PDB file of C-alpha atoms in Angstrom:
ATOM      1  CA  ILE A  79       3.347  -5.110  65.202  1.00 52.00           C
ATOM      2  CA  PHE A  80       3.933  -1.407  64.876  1.00 50.00           C
ATOM      3  CA  GLU A  81       1.738   1.128  63.148  1.00 56.00           C
ATOM      4  CA  GLY A  82       3.175   2.022  59.814  1.00 59.00           C
ATOM      5  CA  THR A  83       3.871   0.383  56.552  1.00 66.00           C
ATOM      6  CA  ASN A  84       4.564  -3.301  56.108  1.00 65.00           C
ATOM      7  CA  GLU A  85       8.064  -2.424  54.900  1.00 68.00           C
ATOM      8  CA  ILE A  86       8.883  -0.823  58.247  1.00 70.00           C
ATOM      9  CA  ASN A  87       7.398  -3.789  60.077  1.00 70.00           C
ATOM     10  CA  ARG A  88       9.464  -6.152  57.941  1.00 68.00           C
ATOM     11  CA  LEU A  89      12.592  -4.406  59.174  1.00 70.00           C
ATOM     12  CA  LEU A  90      11.622  -4.108  62.820  1.00 73.00           C
ATOM     13  CA  ILE A  91       9.817  -7.369  63.625  1.00 72.00           C
ATOM     14  CA  PRO A  92      12.635  -9.896  63.092  1.00 70.00           C
ATOM     15  CA  ASN A  93      15.219  -7.767  64.917  1.00 69.00           C
ATOM     16  CA  ARG A  94      12.952  -7.066  67.861  1.00 70.00           C
ATOM     17  CA  TYR A  95      11.721 -10.655  68.120  1.00 68.00           C
ATOM     18  CA  TYR A  96      15.292 -11.937  67.900  1.00 66.00           C
ATOM     19  CA  ARG A  97      16.314  -9.739  70.830  1.00 66.00           C
ATOM     20  CA  LEU A  98      13.319 -10.935  72.842  1.00 63.00           C
ATOM     21  CA  THR A  99      14.016 -14.614  72.193  1.00 63.00           C
ATOM     22  CA  ALA A 100      17.824 -14.600  71.949  1.00 59.00           C
ATOM     23  CA  LYS A 101      18.252 -16.299  75.319  1.00 60.00           C
ATOM     24  CA  GLU A 102      15.914 -19.162  74.437  1.00 61.00           C
ATOM     25  CA  GLU A 103      17.303 -22.218  72.713  1.00 62.00           C
ATOM     26  CA  ALA A 104      15.900 -22.633  69.212  1.00 57.00           C
ATOM     27  CA  ASP A 105      14.618 -26.153  68.649  1.00 63.00           C
ATOM     28  CA  PRO A 106      13.001 -26.709  65.237  1.00 60.00           C
ATOM     29  CA  GLY A 107      12.202 -30.331  66.160  1.00 64.00           C
ATOM     30  CA  ARG A 108      10.174 -29.224  69.166  1.00 65.00           C
ATOM     31  CA  ALA A 109       8.443 -26.552  67.062  1.00 59.00           C
ATOM     32  CA  LEU A 110       7.575 -29.165  64.414  1.00 59.00           C
ATOM     33  CA  ALA A 111       6.108 -31.413  67.129  1.00 64.00           C
ATOM     34  CA  ALA A 112       4.123 -28.457  68.464  1.00 63.00           C
ATOM     35  CA  LEU A 113       2.792 -27.750  64.954  1.00 56.00           C
ATOM     36  CA  ARG A 114       1.680 -31.364  64.664  1.00 59.00           C
ATOM     37  CA  GLU A 115       0.042 -31.100  68.089  1.00 61.00           C
ATOM     38  CA  CYS A 116      -1.907 -27.949  67.249  1.00 56.00           C
ATOM     39  CA  PHE A 117      -3.131 -29.615  64.070  1.00 49.00           C
ATOM     40  CA  ARG A 118      -4.746 -32.816  65.157  1.00 48.00           C
ATOM     41  CA  GLY A 119      -6.956 -32.814  62.065  1.00 46.00           C
ATOM     42  CA  PRO A 120     -10.074 -31.752  61.058  1.00 44.00           C
ATOM     43  CA  PHE A 121     -10.713 -28.173  62.019  1.00 46.00           C
ATOM     44  CA  SER A 122     -13.519 -28.130  64.522  1.00 48.00           C
ATOM     45  CA  SER A 123     -16.935 -26.635  64.079  1.00 49.00           C
ATOM     46  CA  ALA A 124     -17.812 -27.460  67.683  1.00 51.00           C
ATOM     47  CA  GLY A 125     -16.540 -25.446  70.590  1.00 69.00           C
ATOM     48  CA  GLY A 126     -18.152 -22.094  70.055  1.00 72.00           C
ATOM     49  CA  PRO A 127     -18.192 -19.466  67.356  1.00 76.00           C
ATOM     50  CA  LEU A 128     -15.371 -19.643  64.838  1.00 86.00           C
ATOM     51  CA  ALA A 129     -13.748 -22.639  66.548  1.00 86.00           C
ATOM     52  CA  GLY A 130     -12.243 -23.774  63.250  1.00 86.00           C
ATOM     53  CA  GLU A 131     -10.841 -20.314  62.599  1.00 90.00           C
ATOM     54  CA  ARG A 132      -9.376 -20.168  66.112  1.00 90.00           C
ATOM     55  CA  GLU A 133      -7.688 -23.503  65.430  1.00 88.00           C
ATOM     56  CA  ALA A 134      -6.405 -22.097  62.135  1.00 90.00           C
ATOM     57  CA  VAL A 135      -4.884 -19.166  64.039  1.00 92.00           C
ATOM     58  CA  ALA A 136      -3.176 -21.696  66.328  1.00 89.00           C
ATOM     59  CA  THR A 137      -1.838 -23.371  63.181  1.00 90.00           C
ATOM     60  CA  LEU A 138      -0.489 -20.022  61.950  1.00 93.00           C
ATOM     61  CA  ARG A 139       1.188 -19.568  65.326  1.00 90.00           C
ATOM     62  CA  GLY A 140       2.727 -23.037  65.029  1.00 89.00           C
ATOM     63  CA  VAL A 141       3.981 -22.351  61.506  1.00 92.00           C
ATOM     64  CA  PHE A 142       5.560 -19.103  62.676  1.00 91.00           C
ATOM     65  CA  ALA A 143       7.196 -20.845  65.655  1.00 87.00           C
ATOM     66  CA  LEU A 144       8.599 -23.573  63.405  1.00 89.00           C
ATOM     67  CA  CYS A 145       9.999 -21.099  60.890  1.00 91.00           C
ATOM     68  CA  TRP A 146      11.379 -18.806  63.574  1.00 87.00           C
ATOM     69  CA  SER A 147      13.154 -21.573  65.463  1.00 86.00           C
ATOM     70  CA  LEU A 148      14.539 -23.038  62.235  1.00 89.00           C
ATOM     71  CA  ALA A 149      15.837 -19.636  61.097  1.00 89.00           C
ATOM     72  CA  VAL A 150      17.444 -18.884  64.473  1.00 84.00           C
ATOM     73  CA  LYS A 151      18.992 -22.353  64.641  1.00 84.00           C
ATOM     74  CA  THR A 152      20.359 -22.065  61.105  1.00 89.00           C
ATOM     75  CA  TYR A 153      21.488 -18.434  60.996  1.00 88.00           C
ATOM     76  CA  GLY A 154      21.855 -17.402  64.660  1.00 82.00           C
ATOM     77  CA  HIS A 155      22.628 -13.707  65.003  1.00 78.00           C
ATOM     78  CA  GLY A 156      23.327 -13.616  61.262  1.00 84.00           C
ATOM     79  CA  LEU A 157      19.573 -13.801  60.752  1.00 81.00           C
ATOM     80  CA  VAL A 158      19.446  -9.992  60.662  1.00 77.00           C
ATOM     81  CA  GLU A 159      21.589 -10.153  57.498  1.00 84.00           C
ATOM     82  CA  GLU A 160      19.298 -12.689  55.813  1.00 88.00           C
ATOM     83  CA  GLN A 161      16.834 -10.167  54.409  1.00 86.00           C
ATOM     84  CA  GLU A 162      14.736 -12.649  52.405  1.00 90.00           C
ATOM     85  CA  ILE A 163      14.228 -14.835  55.459  1.00 92.00           C
ATOM     86  CA  ALA A 164      13.564 -11.837  57.711  1.00 88.00           C
ATOM     87  CA  LEU A 165      10.971 -10.535  55.230  1.00 88.00           C
ATOM     88  CA  ARG A 166       9.125 -13.861  55.206  1.00 93.00           C
ATOM     89  CA  LEU A 167       9.247 -14.119  59.007  1.00 91.00           C
ATOM     90  CA  ALA A 168       7.818 -10.617  59.297  1.00 88.00           C
ATOM     91  CA  ASP A 169       5.113 -11.490  56.773  1.00 91.00           C
ATOM     92  CA  LEU A 170       4.202 -14.543  58.872  1.00 93.00           C
ATOM     93  CA  ALA A 171       4.012 -12.399  62.007  1.00 89.00           C
ATOM     94  CA  ILE A 172       1.802  -9.833  60.242  1.00 90.00           C
ATOM     95  CA  LEU A 173      -0.504 -12.565  58.878  1.00 94.00           C
ATOM     96  CA  LEU A 174      -0.775 -14.135  62.322  1.00 93.00           C
ATOM     97  CA  TYR A 175      -1.557 -10.806  63.990  1.00 91.00           C
ATOM     98  CA  ALA A 176      -4.190  -9.830  61.412  1.00 94.00           C
ATOM     99  CA  ALA A 177      -5.852 -13.272  61.393  1.00 95.00           C
ATOM    100  CA  GLU A 178      -6.008 -13.424  65.164  1.00 93.00           C
ATOM    101  CA  SER A 179      -7.425  -9.889  65.336  1.00 93.00           C
ATOM    102  CA  ALA A 180     -10.095 -10.676  62.737  1.00 94.00           C
ATOM    103  CA  VAL A 181     -11.152 -13.861  64.508  1.00 94.00           C
ATOM    104  CA  LEU A 182     -11.224 -12.274  67.975  1.00 92.00           C
ATOM    105  CA  ARG A 183     -13.301  -9.360  66.693  1.00 92.00           C
ATOM    106  CA  ALA A 184     -15.747 -11.732  64.989  1.00 93.00           C
ATOM    107  CA  VAL A 185     -16.029 -13.874  68.139  1.00 91.00           C
ATOM    108  CA  LYS A 186     -16.656 -10.748  70.212  1.00 90.00           C
ATOM    109  CA  ALA A 187     -19.306  -9.586  67.713  1.00 90.00           C
ATOM    110  CA  ALA A 188     -21.005 -13.008  67.807  1.00 88.00           C
ATOM    111  CA  GLY A 189     -21.222 -12.805  71.591  1.00 87.00           C
ATOM    112  CA  ARG A 190     -22.462  -9.222  71.572  1.00 90.00           C
ATOM    113  CA  GLU A 191     -24.770  -9.246  68.524  1.00 88.00           C
ATOM    114  CA  GLY A 192     -25.768 -12.901  68.247  1.00 86.00           C
ATOM    115  CA  PRO A 193     -25.050 -15.371  65.463  1.00 81.00           C
ATOM    116  CA  GLU A 194     -27.420 -13.958  62.845  1.00 82.00           C
ATOM    117  CA  ARG A 195     -26.366 -10.312  63.115  1.00 84.00           C
ATOM    118  CA  SER A 196     -22.670 -11.198  63.134  1.00 87.00           C
ATOM    119  CA  GLU A 197     -22.820 -13.621  60.197  1.00 90.00           C
ATOM    120  CA  LEU A 198     -21.011 -11.254  57.815  1.00 91.00           C
ATOM    121  CA  LYS A 199     -18.230 -10.601  60.336  1.00 92.00           C
ATOM    122  CA  ARG A 200     -17.751 -14.326  60.807  1.00 92.00           C
ATOM    123  CA  ALA A 201     -17.623 -14.819  57.028  1.00 93.00           C
ATOM    124  CA  LEU A 202     -15.081 -11.995  56.623  1.00 93.00           C
ATOM    125  CA  ALA A 203     -12.887 -13.502  59.355  1.00 94.00           C
ATOM    126  CA  ALA A 204     -13.122 -16.980  57.817  1.00 93.00           C
ATOM    127  CA  SER A 205     -12.225 -15.640  54.375  1.00 93.00           C
ATOM    128  CA  TYR A 206      -9.240 -13.732  55.723  1.00 95.00           C
ATOM    129  CA  VAL A 207      -7.988 -16.747  57.686  1.00 94.00           C
ATOM    130  CA  ALA A 208      -8.169 -18.942  54.588  1.00 92.00           C
ATOM    131  CA  ASP A 209      -6.211 -16.372  52.589  1.00 93.00           C
ATOM    132  CA  ALA A 210      -3.673 -15.935  55.409  1.00 95.00           C
ATOM    133  CA  LEU A 211      -3.036 -19.680  55.543  1.00 94.00           C
ATOM    134  CA  VAL A 212      -2.305 -19.799  51.812  1.00 93.00           C
ATOM    135  CA  LYS A 213       0.136 -16.885  52.106  1.00 95.00           C
ATOM    136  CA  ALA A 214       1.688 -18.331  55.273  1.00 96.00           C
ATOM    137  CA  GLU A 215       2.252 -21.669  53.573  1.00 95.00           C
ATOM    138  CA  ALA A 216       4.119 -19.992  50.719  1.00 95.00           C
ATOM    139  CA  ALA A 217       6.260 -17.886  53.070  1.00 96.00           C
ATOM    140  CA  ALA A 218       7.015 -20.875  55.299  1.00 96.00           C
ATOM    141  CA  ARG A 219       7.992 -23.056  52.338  1.00 96.00           C
ATOM    142  CA  GLY A 220      10.451 -20.356  51.278  1.00 96.00           C
ATOM    143  CA  ILE A 221      12.006 -20.196  54.742  1.00 96.00           C
ATOM    144  CA  VAL A 222      12.251 -23.960  55.141  1.00 96.00           C
ATOM    145  CA  SER A 223      13.657 -24.391  51.630  1.00 95.00           C
ATOM    146  CA  ALA A 224      16.441 -21.935  52.406  1.00 95.00           C
ATOM    147  CA  ALA A 225      17.178 -22.950  56.000  1.00 92.00           C
ATOM    148  CA  ALA A 226      16.815 -26.745  55.999  1.00 93.00           C
ATOM    149  CA  CYS A 227      18.060 -29.524  53.789  1.00 91.00           C
ATOM    150  CA  GLY A 228      17.460 -33.133  52.910  1.00 93.00           C
ATOM    151  CA  ALA A 229      14.806 -35.283  54.526  1.00 93.00           C
ATOM    152  CA  LYS A 230      14.203 -32.757  57.314  1.00 91.00           C
ATOM    153  CA  ARG A 231      13.306 -30.082  54.757  1.00 94.00           C
ATOM    154  CA  ALA A 232      10.893 -32.420  52.981  1.00 94.00           C
ATOM    155  CA  GLU A 233       9.283 -33.422  56.288  1.00 92.00           C
ATOM    156  CA  MET A 234       8.820 -29.811  57.424  1.00 91.00           C
ATOM    157  CA  ILE A 235       7.367 -28.706  54.091  1.00 94.00           C
ATOM    158  CA  ARG A 236       4.976 -31.667  54.087  1.00 91.00           C
ATOM    159  CA  GLU A 237       3.743 -30.800  57.606  1.00 90.00           C
ATOM    160  CA  ILE A 238       3.329 -27.119  56.741  1.00 92.00           C
ATOM    161  CA  GLN A 239       1.348 -27.962  53.602  1.00 91.00           C
ATOM    162  CA  ARG A 240      -0.847 -30.399  55.510  1.00 88.00           C
ATOM    163  CA  ALA A 241      -1.524 -27.996  58.361  1.00 87.00           C
ATOM    164  CA  CYS A 242      -2.197 -24.941  56.188  1.00 87.00           C
ATOM    165  CA  GLY A 243      -3.982 -26.679  53.343  1.00 82.00           C
ATOM    166  CA  ASP A 244      -6.614 -28.519  55.309  1.00 76.00           C
ATOM    167  CA  TYR A 245      -8.463 -25.465  56.648  1.00 75.00           C
ATOM    168  CA  GLU A 246     -10.038 -24.484  53.344  1.00 67.00           C
ATOM    169  CA  LEU A 247     -10.852 -28.111  52.595  1.00 63.00           C
ATOM    170  CA  GLN A 248     -12.539 -28.494  55.973  1.00 66.00           C
ATOM    171  CA  ALA A 249     -14.360 -25.189  55.567  1.00 62.00           C
ATOM    172  CA  GLY A 250     -15.834 -26.444  52.286  1.00 67.00           C
ATOM    173  CA  GLY A 251     -13.863 -23.996  50.199  1.00 73.00           C
ATOM    174  CA  MET A 252     -14.113 -20.260  50.370  1.00 85.00           C
ATOM    175  CA  ILE A 253     -16.061 -19.736  47.151  1.00 87.00           C
ATOM    176  CA  ARG A 254     -19.445 -19.856  48.902  1.00 89.00           C
ATOM    177  CA  THR A 255     -18.198 -17.689  51.754  1.00 89.00           C
ATOM    178  CA  ASN A 256     -16.737 -15.098  49.401  1.00 91.00           C
ATOM    179  CA  ARG A 257     -19.931 -15.078  47.313  1.00 92.00           C
ATOM    180  CA  PHE A 258     -21.958 -14.497  50.480  1.00 92.00           C
ATOM    181  CA  ILE A 259     -19.716 -11.533  51.340  1.00 91.00           C
ATOM    182  CA  ALA A 260     -19.983 -10.145  47.805  1.00 92.00           C
ATOM    183  CA  GLU A 261     -23.778 -10.489  47.800  1.00 92.00           C
ATOM    184  CA  ARG A 262     -24.083  -8.617  51.083  1.00 90.00           C
ATOM    185  CA  LEU A 263     -21.867  -5.817  49.810  1.00 88.00           C
ATOM    186  CA  TYR A 264     -23.684  -5.651  46.479  1.00 90.00           C
ATOM    187  CA  GLU A 265     -27.095  -5.507  48.170  1.00 89.00           C
ATOM    188  CA  ALA A 266     -26.008  -2.674  50.438  1.00 82.00           C
ATOM    189  CA  GLU A 267     -24.247  -0.824  47.618  1.00 82.00           C
ATOM    190  CA  LYS A 268     -21.528   0.127  50.123  1.00 79.00           C
ATOM    191  CA  TYR A 269     -19.063  -1.483  52.467  1.00 75.00           C
ATOM    192  CA  VAL A 270     -20.932  -3.090  55.346  1.00 72.00           C
ATOM    193  CA  THR A 271     -19.977  -5.173  58.361  1.00 62.00           C
ATOM    194  CA  ARG A 272     -23.469  -6.298  59.414  1.00 61.00           C
TER     195      ARG A 272
END
């Protein structure tokens, strides 16, 4: 991800990633199996701070890998001409990068500051991850709808919806988390991260 606007990133990311992975063989079936593997169902609350969010980031990575391999397999080098697909792939990459950064920063804060002092950071990361999964699901459905057909398309969309949709359900919905964030901001009467 480059510094700059999302529009610039949307132009650069697919082209650069294509050049980096051009020698690899795209295998959407293997990527779909990997997505199923990273989502073994329910998101974990055990395994350290933000374990569920870290698993959600792995799901985002799996969704991106599935969509990327499908797009490369379908369009090959012509992918650079498929602007709608390239835009959605770049959006997935940006969502993945931002979600992973938020979670890693919150995990680092939890280790440095302790669970109580980092509670707001954990809530902000969880809220962002939930939002990123919703956006990623929509982008991925668009890519799969354009690049696949028939039963394979239906199977991929079903797996993407299952993988992305279960995080918020497992997290108990984001309404309470977002209200907690809003209350902390309202009490401080400014933007806070503690």
